[in-house]
XYZ file of C-alpha atoms in Angstrom:
773
model
C -252.157 139.861 68.307
C -251.755 136.439 69.976
C -255.531 136.096 70.453
C -256.059 136.860 66.779
C -253.525 134.219 65.767
C -251.047 136.763 64.326
C -248.350 137.316 66.975
C -245.632 139.821 66.176
C -242.058 138.623 65.552
C -240.022 137.955 68.714
C -237.274 140.296 67.435
C -239.804 143.132 67.666
C -241.526 142.331 70.974
C -238.892 140.320 72.833
C -241.552 137.661 73.530
C -241.219 134.238 71.874
C -243.965 132.723 69.779
C -246.622 130.592 71.525
C -245.702 126.892 71.615
C -248.505 125.922 69.258
C -247.774 128.646 66.681
C -246.073 127.844 63.386
C -243.732 130.700 62.314
C -243.997 129.540 58.709
C -247.556 130.930 58.607
C -246.517 134.287 60.048
C -248.075 137.200 58.098
C -245.180 139.504 59.080
C -242.570 138.054 56.730
C -242.300 141.275 54.734
C -241.787 143.327 57.933
C -238.118 144.299 58.413
C -237.268 144.312 62.125
C -234.162 145.816 63.721
C -231.810 143.138 65.015
C -230.281 145.393 67.652
C -233.192 147.193 69.327
C -236.530 145.832 70.532
C -239.619 147.708 69.358
C -237.923 149.115 66.250
C -238.793 148.333 62.648
C -236.889 149.381 59.539
C -238.493 151.211 56.648
C -236.543 152.452 53.624
C -233.308 151.696 55.460
C -234.265 153.895 58.442
C -235.097 152.871 62.026
C -238.692 153.587 63.099
C -239.205 153.414 66.874
C -242.771 152.185 67.467
C -242.981 153.916 70.859
C -241.940 157.236 69.331
C -244.383 156.679 66.473
C -247.165 155.905 68.960
C -246.448 159.079 70.925
C -246.480 161.261 67.810
C -249.777 159.844 66.580
C -251.508 160.101 69.990
C -250.354 163.729 70.406
C -251.762 164.513 66.981
C -255.141 162.989 67.813
C -254.909 159.397 66.652
C -254.359 157.521 63.453
C -257.775 158.362 62.028
C -257.266 162.104 62.499
C -253.783 161.929 60.955
C -255.273 160.174 57.939
C -258.064 162.759 57.649
C -255.500 165.582 57.709
C -253.228 163.713 55.264
C -250.392 164.272 57.736
C -248.577 160.944 57.368
C -245.818 162.538 55.223
C -245.109 164.930 58.115
C -244.886 161.960 60.496
C -242.390 160.325 58.152
C -240.175 163.418 58.290
C -239.614 162.813 62.032
C -237.874 159.561 61.106
C -235.995 160.998 58.084
C -237.894 158.764 55.667
C -237.784 159.409 51.897
C -240.890 160.406 49.971
C -241.115 157.215 47.934
C -239.759 153.681 48.167
C -239.843 150.834 45.659
C -242.462 148.140 46.082
C -242.025 144.395 45.636
C -242.833 144.782 41.936
C -240.214 147.522 41.478
C -242.684 150.385 41.201
C -242.383 153.437 43.422
C -244.960 153.932 46.163
C -245.417 156.685 48.767
C -243.598 156.017 52.012
C -246.446 157.667 53.954
C -248.903 155.015 52.758
C -246.599 152.194 53.858
C -246.071 153.839 57.248
C -249.841 154.216 57.683
C -250.403 150.534 56.892
C -247.717 149.443 59.373
C -249.194 151.636 62.110
C -252.722 150.349 61.510
C -251.609 146.707 61.473
C -249.302 146.851 64.496
C -250.645 149.645 66.745
C -254.219 150.118 65.504
C -255.798 147.628 67.917
C -253.713 148.996 70.794
C -254.915 152.539 70.067
C -258.538 151.341 70.030
C -258.146 149.619 73.417
C -256.337 152.656 74.799
C -259.142 155.013 73.798
C -261.827 152.680 75.179
C -259.967 152.532 78.512
C -259.669 156.320 78.655
C -263.393 156.727 78.019
C -264.204 154.356 80.896
C -261.959 156.315 83.266
C -263.592 159.582 82.286
C -267.065 158.216 82.778
C -266.133 156.940 86.250
C -264.563 160.277 87.164
C -267.740 162.075 86.070
C -269.849 160.318 88.655
C -270.345 162.061 92.018
C -269.058 160.379 95.127
C -272.483 161.154 96.733
C -274.412 159.156 94.198
C -275.546 156.751 96.945
C -278.337 157.893 99.289
C -277.152 159.412 102.520
C -273.782 160.555 101.083
C -272.574 163.893 99.817
C -269.455 165.585 98.444
C -267.905 167.629 101.274
C -265.915 169.788 98.849
C -268.940 170.965 96.867
C -270.761 172.914 99.524
C -273.132 175.652 98.404
C -273.158 179.105 99.948
C -274.123 179.198 103.572
C -272.431 175.875 104.441
C -269.499 177.534 106.179
C -270.545 175.969 109.499
C -272.414 172.855 110.414
C -273.583 173.127 114.064
C -276.371 175.268 115.439
C -278.527 175.059 112.329
C -282.182 174.074 112.318
C -283.961 171.123 110.731
C -285.722 170.950 107.368
C -288.871 173.059 107.400
C -292.015 171.078 107.049
C -290.124 167.824 106.721
C -289.730 168.297 102.919
C -287.027 165.930 101.650
C -286.708 167.705 98.296
C -283.216 168.858 99.156
C -282.132 165.306 99.854
C -283.567 164.131 96.594
C -281.721 166.756 94.605
C -278.496 166.071 96.434
C -278.574 162.391 95.625
C -278.794 162.880 91.844
C -275.870 161.571 89.838
C -276.424 163.657 86.695
C -275.751 167.333 86.245
C -278.320 169.934 85.328
C -277.949 172.996 83.171
C -275.919 174.787 85.856
C -273.135 172.198 85.890
C -270.712 174.085 83.655
C -270.436 177.151 85.890
C -269.718 177.788 89.561
C -272.079 176.356 92.137
C -274.623 178.524 93.951
C -273.241 180.531 96.823
C -269.736 180.721 95.406
C -268.838 177.026 95.652
C -266.694 175.609 92.791
C -266.467 172.022 91.535
C -263.278 170.195 92.461
C -261.018 167.831 90.494
C -262.682 168.957 87.291
C -265.845 166.941 88.098
C -269.121 168.902 87.940
C -271.627 168.562 90.802
C -275.403 169.115 90.784
C -276.945 172.178 92.329
C -278.468 171.537 95.749
C -282.084 172.540 96.263
C -282.178 173.763 99.870
C -280.903 176.418 102.256
C -278.411 176.418 105.080
C -281.075 175.967 107.710
C -282.293 172.762 106.169
C -278.756 171.447 106.006
C -278.184 172.339 109.665
C -281.272 170.436 110.726
C -280.036 167.457 108.745
C -276.880 167.401 110.868
C -278.890 167.547 114.108
C -281.102 164.633 113.195
C -284.444 166.593 113.234
C -286.211 164.825 110.407
C -289.921 165.092 109.783
C -292.329 163.397 107.484
C -290.603 160.679 105.509
C -287.015 161.600 106.434
C -284.786 158.850 107.904
C -284.927 158.453 111.627
C -282.520 158.857 114.471
C -279.962 156.258 113.452
C -279.509 157.773 109.994
C -279.098 161.246 111.462
C -276.394 160.087 113.869
C -274.421 158.391 111.113
C -274.567 161.477 108.922
C -273.501 163.718 111.806
C -270.541 161.464 112.512
C -269.560 161.505 108.860
C -269.750 165.280 108.639
C -267.654 165.703 111.792
C -264.926 163.541 110.346
C -264.880 165.533 107.145
C -264.806 168.838 109.012
C -261.818 167.678 111.049
C -259.940 166.661 107.917
C -260.593 170.066 106.401
C -259.195 171.793 109.481
C -256.075 169.614 109.465
C -255.524 170.349 105.775
C -255.814 174.095 106.389
C -253.316 173.953 109.294
C -250.774 171.986 107.278
C -251.144 174.453 104.398
C -250.416 177.359 106.731
C -247.334 175.633 108.106
C -245.989 174.985 104.624
C -246.558 178.624 103.665
C -244.660 179.775 106.774
C -241.734 177.472 105.973
C -241.510 178.778 102.391
C -241.625 182.468 103.273
C -239.478 182.195 106.374
C -241.485 184.964 108.038
C -242.804 185.334 111.562
C -245.454 183.156 113.115
C -248.716 183.206 111.263
C -251.755 183.414 113.399
C -254.012 180.444 112.966
C -256.620 181.663 115.416
C -260.157 180.986 114.438
C -263.095 183.210 115.485
C -266.427 181.701 116.240
C -269.551 183.777 116.560
C -272.032 182.362 119.028
C -275.589 182.169 117.810
C -277.946 184.684 119.355
C -281.076 183.741 121.276
C -283.584 181.818 119.239
C -286.302 183.885 117.795
C -289.527 182.114 117.021
C -289.947 181.647 113.315
C -286.378 182.628 112.425
C -283.148 180.683 112.163
C -279.959 181.807 113.871
C -277.174 183.049 111.578
C -274.611 180.406 110.692
C -271.346 180.201 112.529
C -268.441 181.353 110.328
C -264.907 180.007 110.457
C -262.096 182.196 109.078
C -258.541 181.022 108.317
C -256.093 183.851 108.013
C -253.762 183.739 105.023
C -249.970 183.847 105.511
C -248.544 187.320 105.853
C -245.926 186.645 103.161
C -245.964 184.716 99.926
C -243.160 183.295 97.843
C -243.361 184.713 94.301
C -241.736 182.761 91.499
C -241.098 184.534 88.204
C -241.347 182.462 85.026
C -239.677 184.109 82.017
C -241.947 184.731 79.053
C -240.607 183.289 75.784
C -241.989 182.623 72.358
C -241.990 178.944 71.473
C -240.164 178.353 68.191
C -238.724 175.321 66.485
C -235.092 176.301 66.521
C -231.663 174.733 66.591
C -228.993 176.672 68.407
C -231.294 179.676 68.637
C -231.944 179.793 64.898
C -235.371 179.329 63.379
C -234.606 176.782 60.697
C -238.026 176.903 59.063
C -237.726 180.647 58.551
C -234.208 180.268 57.156
C -235.339 177.558 54.741
C -238.291 179.603 53.556
C -236.046 182.615 52.914
C -233.493 180.457 51.139
C -236.216 178.968 48.941
C -237.486 182.424 48.107
C -234.026 183.699 47.235
C -233.124 180.628 45.171
C -236.230 181.066 43.022
C -235.462 184.692 42.403
C -234.949 185.165 38.663
C -231.507 186.266 37.494
C -231.350 189.589 35.753
C -230.902 189.604 32.021
C -227.728 190.996 30.559
C -229.700 193.915 29.081
C -230.660 195.089 32.582
C -227.119 195.815 33.781
C -226.472 198.881 31.686
C -223.264 199.620 29.774
C -219.807 198.225 30.555
C -216.656 199.608 28.973
C -215.026 196.506 27.479
C -211.970 198.460 26.380
C -211.413 199.523 29.984
C -211.498 195.872 31.074
C -208.972 195.000 28.376
C -206.609 197.755 29.485
C -206.972 196.735 33.130
C -205.853 193.204 32.265
C -203.019 194.494 30.114
C -201.688 196.683 32.942
C -200.937 193.602 35.122
C -201.703 195.735 38.207
C -203.186 193.586 40.943
C -206.141 195.837 41.789
C -206.927 196.514 38.130
C -206.864 192.804 37.258
C -209.069 192.009 40.256
C -211.643 194.576 39.133
C -211.578 193.435 35.505
C -211.852 189.713 36.280
C -214.640 190.231 38.816
C -216.654 192.380 36.423
C -216.126 189.985 33.552
C -217.160 187.014 35.728
C -220.482 188.700 36.491
C -220.999 189.441 32.802
C -220.408 185.800 31.827
C -222.934 184.582 34.368
C -225.709 186.671 32.874
C -227.910 185.339 30.130
C -229.909 187.102 27.472
C -233.641 186.984 27.002
C -233.195 184.099 24.528
C -232.007 180.667 25.594
C -228.299 180.019 24.990
C -227.400 183.681 24.534
C -224.734 185.277 26.723
C -221.893 187.727 26.516
C -220.821 187.954 22.830
C -217.088 187.389 23.138
C -216.745 187.529 19.343
C -217.367 191.263 19.601
C -214.468 191.679 22.045
C -211.589 189.587 20.613
C -208.926 191.708 22.298
C -210.381 190.900 25.696
C -210.132 187.156 25.028
C -206.580 187.515 23.732
C -205.542 189.388 26.865
C -206.970 186.709 29.136
C -205.195 183.911 27.273
C -201.931 185.878 27.298
C -202.365 186.545 31.005
C -202.667 182.826 31.723
C -199.663 181.982 29.562
C -197.467 184.672 31.173
C -198.365 183.672 34.721
C -198.071 179.937 34.131
C -195.063 179.531 31.839
C -193.501 182.906 31.169
C -190.966 182.593 28.328
C -190.448 178.829 28.696
C -190.956 176.959 25.456
C -193.215 173.941 25.261
C -190.938 170.911 24.957
C -193.644 168.266 24.892
C -193.331 164.740 26.337
C -190.004 163.246 27.345
C -191.245 159.633 27.629
C -193.838 158.832 24.968
C -194.445 155.333 26.370
C -195.280 156.448 29.914
C -198.718 155.315 31.169
C -201.541 157.776 31.664
C -201.902 159.011 35.268
C -205.568 158.610 36.171
C -207.774 161.106 37.951
C -208.075 158.758 40.914
C -204.283 158.586 41.225
C -204.129 162.372 41.521
C -206.901 162.474 44.141
C -205.278 159.691 46.176
C -201.959 161.508 46.051
C -203.594 164.677 47.387
C -205.240 162.751 50.211
C -202.022 160.932 51.090
C -199.927 164.110 51.169
C -202.538 165.883 53.285
C -202.595 163.082 55.859
C -198.861 163.290 56.553
C -197.754 164.714 59.939
C -197.237 168.475 59.834
C -198.520 168.577 56.250
C -199.817 172.132 56.731
C -196.356 173.367 57.714
C -194.613 172.057 54.609
C -194.225 174.450 51.717
C -195.375 172.733 48.537
C -195.616 173.699 44.897
C -198.314 176.268 44.233
C -198.289 177.718 47.757
C -198.533 181.458 48.153
C -195.282 183.364 48.450
C -195.206 185.367 51.722
C -193.433 188.201 49.894
C -196.512 188.775 47.707
C -198.385 190.345 50.608
C -202.172 190.676 50.272
C -202.148 190.048 46.530
C -203.885 187.048 45.026
C -202.059 183.813 44.469
C -201.208 183.490 40.730
C -203.010 180.136 40.569
C -206.236 181.810 41.705
C -206.047 184.240 38.765
C -205.573 181.310 36.368
C -208.538 179.470 37.854
C -210.705 182.571 37.520
C -209.773 183.074 33.854
C -210.542 179.424 33.055
C -213.866 179.761 34.850
C -214.716 182.870 32.796
C -213.960 181.176 29.471
C -215.881 178.066 30.543
C -218.898 180.274 31.247
C -218.501 181.912 27.845
C -218.484 178.516 26.127
C -222.007 177.763 27.386
C -223.477 180.337 24.971
C -224.037 178.832 21.531
C -222.859 181.970 19.748
C -219.421 181.800 21.405
C -218.588 178.134 20.853
C -217.341 178.341 17.288
C -215.310 181.488 17.997
C -213.608 179.879 21.012
C -212.919 176.646 19.111
C -211.141 178.496 16.320
C -208.964 180.599 18.636
C -205.323 179.943 17.878
C -203.896 179.773 21.403
C -206.859 178.878 23.650
C -206.734 175.069 23.594
C -202.919 174.739 23.394
C -202.395 176.958 26.461
C -205.200 175.443 28.528
C -204.275 171.824 27.711
C -200.642 172.612 28.542
C -201.873 173.655 31.999
C -203.355 170.141 32.385
C -200.026 168.407 31.764
C -197.936 166.760 34.463
C -194.253 167.344 35.039
C -191.846 164.590 33.932
C -191.097 161.973 36.545
C -188.069 162.981 38.574
C -186.924 162.843 42.153
C -190.408 163.553 43.486
C -192.542 160.519 44.286
C -195.978 162.083 43.837
C -197.127 163.615 40.543
C -196.660 167.364 40.114
C -198.182 169.818 37.619
C -196.066 170.996 34.708
C -196.950 174.592 35.667
C -194.880 175.516 38.715
C -197.448 177.916 40.188
C -200.194 175.276 40.338
C -200.605 172.829 43.175
C -201.922 169.305 42.637
C -205.323 170.398 43.933
C -205.338 173.272 41.446
C -204.451 170.828 38.667
C -207.480 168.648 39.446
C -209.747 171.705 39.259
C -208.125 172.926 36.028
C -208.627 169.548 34.361
C -212.325 169.480 35.207
C -212.900 173.010 33.902
C -210.936 172.377 30.715
C -212.941 169.205 30.077
C -216.143 171.231 30.492
C -214.800 173.782 28.024
C -213.834 171.090 25.525
C -217.265 169.471 25.888
C -218.970 172.694 24.817
C -216.731 173.512 21.835
C -215.743 169.987 20.656
C -218.260 169.927 17.810
C -216.619 173.028 16.330
C -213.013 171.806 16.603
C -211.896 170.846 13.093
C -208.370 169.479 12.732
C -206.539 169.242 9.451
C -205.099 165.766 8.789
C -202.799 167.053 6.058
C -199.364 167.281 7.704
C -200.453 168.430 11.181
C -197.919 170.508 13.051
C -196.069 169.378 16.136
C -198.100 171.767 18.283
C -201.381 170.336 17.002
C -200.279 166.753 17.670
C -199.126 167.728 21.165
C -202.448 169.464 21.893
C -204.469 166.473 20.665
C -202.408 164.054 22.728
C -202.883 166.118 25.857
C -206.618 166.310 25.238
C -206.712 162.507 24.854
C -204.704 162.102 28.064
C -207.086 164.313 30.082
C -210.195 162.495 28.822
C -208.708 159.019 29.246
C -207.621 159.771 32.832
C -211.283 159.719 33.899
C -212.014 156.396 32.144
C -209.099 153.943 32.388
C -208.702 153.496 36.141
C -208.901 149.763 36.861
C -210.986 150.127 40.038
C -213.533 152.391 38.314
C -213.775 150.682 34.901
C -216.523 148.266 35.968
C -220.017 147.360 34.815
C -223.041 149.449 35.907
C -224.190 147.099 38.676
C -220.680 146.830 40.112
C -220.482 150.627 40.146
C -223.676 150.792 42.211
C -222.214 148.281 44.659
C -219.054 150.387 44.986
C -221.062 153.441 45.971
C -222.341 151.603 49.061
C -225.865 152.993 48.693
C -228.622 150.332 48.746
C -230.562 150.420 45.452
C -233.833 150.229 47.408
C -233.056 153.564 49.083
C -231.514 155.496 46.213
C -230.656 154.658 42.623
C -227.167 156.069 41.995
C -226.514 157.762 38.687
C -223.598 156.941 36.391
C -220.200 158.400 37.371
C -220.482 162.057 36.429
C -216.879 162.667 35.375
C -216.683 159.467 33.327
C -219.990 160.264 31.645
C -218.753 163.750 30.751
C -215.461 162.361 29.442
C -217.311 159.878 27.189
C -219.506 162.622 25.762
C -216.511 164.883 25.155
C -214.520 162.111 23.475
C -217.462 161.205 21.214
C -217.895 164.814 20.123
C -214.175 165.464 19.687
C -213.643 162.353 17.513
C -216.854 162.693 15.503
C -215.293 164.038 12.243
C -213.060 161.609 10.338
C -210.335 164.249 10.055
C -210.168 164.568 13.835
C -209.967 160.769 14.140
C -207.044 160.646 11.750
C -205.136 163.303 13.720
C -205.877 161.483 16.991
C -204.633 158.235 15.427
C -201.351 159.945 14.539
C -200.895 161.701 17.901
C -201.794 158.976 20.411
C -199.517 155.954 20.999
C -200.919 152.427 20.642
C -200.560 151.660 24.354
C -202.892 154.522 25.218
C -205.443 153.423 22.585
C -205.466 149.866 23.925
C -205.808 151.057 27.544
C -208.900 153.097 26.682
C -210.389 150.324 24.506
C -209.999 147.812 27.319
C -211.558 150.173 29.878
C -214.570 150.912 27.651
C -215.274 147.201 27.143
C -215.062 146.611 30.891
C -217.650 149.340 31.484
C -220.265 147.689 29.226
C -223.174 145.767 30.809
C -222.607 142.008 30.976
C -224.728 140.340 33.676
C -228.509 140.409 34.005
C -228.224 142.820 36.930
C -226.374 145.256 34.665
C -229.151 145.204 32.080
C -231.742 145.776 34.808
C -229.812 148.843 35.954
C -229.540 150.418 32.486
C -233.305 150.369 31.991
C -233.347 153.852 33.498
C -232.921 156.751 31.092
C -229.713 158.129 32.650
C -227.982 154.754 32.486
C -229.234 154.052 28.960
C -227.697 157.347 27.829
C -224.458 156.348 29.539
C -224.371 153.029 27.627
C -225.080 154.806 24.340
C -222.106 157.112 24.954
C -219.955 154.103 25.773
C -220.823 152.422 22.467
C -220.352 155.648 20.477
C -216.916 156.186 22.066
C -216.050 152.531 21.414
C -217.026 152.908 17.757
C -214.870 156.030 17.317
C -211.940 154.403 19.117
C -212.176 151.260 16.969
C -212.249 153.457 13.865
C -209.067 155.373 14.704
C -207.201 152.440 16.265
C -204.240 151.069 14.293
C -204.525 147.539 12.811
C -202.368 146.024 15.573
C -204.818 147.164 18.261
C -207.798 145.810 16.312
C -206.103 142.462 15.784
C -205.308 142.265 19.491
C -208.949 143.014 20.366
C -210.029 140.092 18.151
C -207.568 137.601 19.648
C -207.554 138.629 23.319
C -209.690 136.062 25.147
C -209.280 137.855 28.449
C -211.001 140.919 27.047
C -213.775 138.937 25.335
C -214.682 141.763 22.990
C -216.826 139.653 20.642
C -218.755 137.921 23.464
C -219.527 141.132 25.324
C -220.705 142.938 22.194
C -222.781 139.959 21.017
C -224.526 139.653 24.375
C -225.341 143.359 24.322
C -226.819 143.106 20.819
C -228.965 140.114 21.765
C -230.216 141.762 24.958
C -231.209 144.899 23.029
C -232.956 143.020 20.208
C -234.148 139.467 20.880
C -234.656 139.719 24.637
C -235.932 143.306 24.725
C -239.701 143.948 24.948
C -241.150 144.999 21.583
C -242.328 148.347 22.931
C -238.788 149.227 24.126
C -236.697 148.110 21.136
C -236.745 151.500 19.477
C -234.816 152.914 22.463
C -231.919 150.544 21.702
C -231.834 150.914 17.920
C -228.895 153.367 17.849
C -226.864 151.337 20.336
C -227.407 148.097 18.381
C -226.381 149.636 15.047
C -223.222 151.249 16.444
C -222.264 148.063 18.292
C -222.511 145.977 15.111
C -220.528 148.584 13.158
C -217.822 148.619 15.826
C -217.525 144.823 15.633
C -217.296 145.036 11.843
C -214.474 147.603 12.028
C -212.554 145.445 14.504
C -213.178 142.385 12.358
C -211.663 144.073 9.281
C -208.489 144.923 11.289
C -207.423 147.355 8.589
C -206.142 150.897 8.627
C -209.207 153.032 8.037
C -207.055 155.955 6.824
C -204.812 154.059 4.385
C -206.168 155.093 1.007
C -203.569 153.039 -0.885
C -204.883 149.646 0.226
C -208.566 150.555 0.486
C -210.709 149.975 -2.560
C -213.432 152.296 -1.339
C -213.442 155.747 0.225
C -212.842 156.132 3.955
C -215.837 155.143 6.052
C -217.761 158.086 7.352
C -219.484 158.127 10.717
C -222.295 155.555 10.872
C -221.232 153.913 7.609
C -220.667 150.175 7.706
C -220.018 147.257 5.441
C -222.240 147.050 2.374
C -222.618 150.799 1.886
C -221.372 152.789 -1.131
C -221.649 149.661 -3.312
C -219.049 147.843 -1.227
C -219.527 144.326 -2.641
C -215.966 143.041 -2.313
C -215.459 139.383 -1.472
C -214.261 138.833 2.076
C -211.992 136.025 3.118
C -211.299 134.379 6.432
C -213.380 133.675 9.516
C -215.691 136.383 10.735
C -215.563 137.775 14.240
C -218.835 136.014 15.126
C -218.292 132.859 13.048
C -218.394 130.747 16.200
C -221.894 131.968 17.028
C -223.783 130.908 13.909
C -226.851 129.689 15.734
C -227.181 132.816 17.896
C -226.825 135.183 14.954
C -228.419 133.431 12.006
C -231.321 131.708 13.749
C -231.713 133.959 16.756
C -231.325 137.360 15.119
C -231.046 137.369 11.324
C -234.184 135.274 10.816
C -236.325 137.997 12.393
C -236.899 140.759 9.839
C -238.610 142.928 12.425
C -235.315 143.116 14.358
C -232.810 143.877 11.562
C -232.987 145.896 8.375
C -231.135 145.232 5.126
C -228.018 147.180 6.093
C -227.716 145.545 9.498
C -228.362 142.146 7.915
C -225.426 142.529 5.508
C -223.079 143.499 8.339
C -224.159 140.524 10.466
C -223.761 138.251 7.458
C -220.199 139.451 7.079
C -219.451 138.894 10.765
C -220.619 135.241 10.726
C -218.878 134.261 7.463
C -216.926 131.018 7.352
C -214.370 131.112 4.527
C -210.819 130.080 3.940
């Protein structure tokens, strides 16, 4: 890298830059290097050890082979890298491609040099040591070379054998064993030798004829062969000694037998002298256990488990028609008996039935055909939770709303106390009950069953019109009045605080499904209806008004602690669900009027303030909400804000106009401008609903009138989505508009663009910027 003029950063290599190098021209500025470990880079927030990466790629066959096999995603899994990461332009790109580019740029040249070096070593190892004339490989002796002395010279002085022995390239017989039983050593093939043992013996004695080297060459070769023979004998003796030490047996005979050559016969060569080394009488046998190599953790094959889990998770659920007949009357009688085993059977069976779905989407168990079964479940919950105790309602109507986070923090604080498990708290199981279920578990199961029933479209209207369902379930969500206890406690004595958190979530899910079918009568609502509506408002507001959680979208992402480059967090799930439920519940004007009568002004202001704080304000917030999930979250915020402004009393609206700390007009105006003037033309249609509802909410707050007071209103009550200028509303307005201080931004920046506003929106903006006495 230094020779090419592109040295790597010193944090990566531990070597400083050359003196003449300017770091400002470094091409590695985009490379994120670990500040704690040398040789480690960071990709997608994960550490990538270059040495480990190098080892993986070399074991696989090199970078080129990994690219041919498209195996870079598998390499990324070794470092726990995500599938995609955002690029500099904000678009998503495969992490495998970035990893491949980093490897090629940093380690590509090193891999090329490494392979070239390995090829040179292999080529050197493939050459025979006897490539020079007069030398030979003593370990590659052909058959018949068991002895060296007493053998005759080359017949006829033909040096063909010497010529063949001096070759440095292998013939066709190189891949197999050598003639006479000799084998190549060290994995290096040797050429076959053209000659017999007699010719080799005469070579050692110096009898050369016709073109063969003379006496001096023969003496040198004989001396060389003697040295090699002595080394072979010493190696054999040391091997025998080591074998005797390992086995611990008796002395191993190392005697050697030599057969003297018989008398020379004219025209024939004497047989070669053989040397035999006896093997040790005992051998040490080591047993290696045979095992199948598997990728396991703790003896478990994780890949097999994951494949089975994937297969089971994709298994289709049976339709409700495939389970045969179930006696619903028997289930009803089992619940009515209040016998523990009978109730357990009935609730378990009914839970399975509610989980099943019909062949058509949104079709489940038709609870409308079994009204007695639903009545028994609601009565069971009421008997277990409250018995014969009458519902007395709220003692302190001005008490603040306990938030969901307060309940969770209280649970965590109580659980961290010393000996917390030994203290008997509310909702704990009574030891006298024996093996029977805890009453709270039965209540949780019934709520879960009815929540499952509410998913089916055919059951939603029937559940919403049930007389006791919502009053009983919302009473379960209430908290006990503040007393001697420091931490909040459920109103139901058999529920613990943990059970209360679960009940509230399930009841909110139930209310979300049936809210569109809940129709309240504003004409003299009963005390029970007002109490039920107030409790529903309290449950929904508890997920929205916490000061630490009521923040803008970008601040919420920062609170999660997850870097946006690694993972884009979604909006808070519980708050998003609460907004959707509140928007559906307060959609009809009659429901808004009942909510306005049931909820105190302090609670309305607390929710209005929290919703404004959750709106996007800074540029980072508007960049975050460009995703579909966040845009839906903002739309629900504005819809809930519109409904809340509609039902709010005049005092709350007037306070929203005058409160500079809240900045209601500025926040709403900035949102409208960002969604109209500053939005790209191809994306403006996505913000049309949010812009219209935001302007209508500002107009309602600007009027600061009671939307349900028919005596002072000259026109009928505004319906949902109906703003100023509709239904021939041409009354003359007095006073300063809510946006009168922003004439230039509204009139010149927004109202002068007919492609941004229609006639209805124009009339509402004109009313908001009026300047009259």
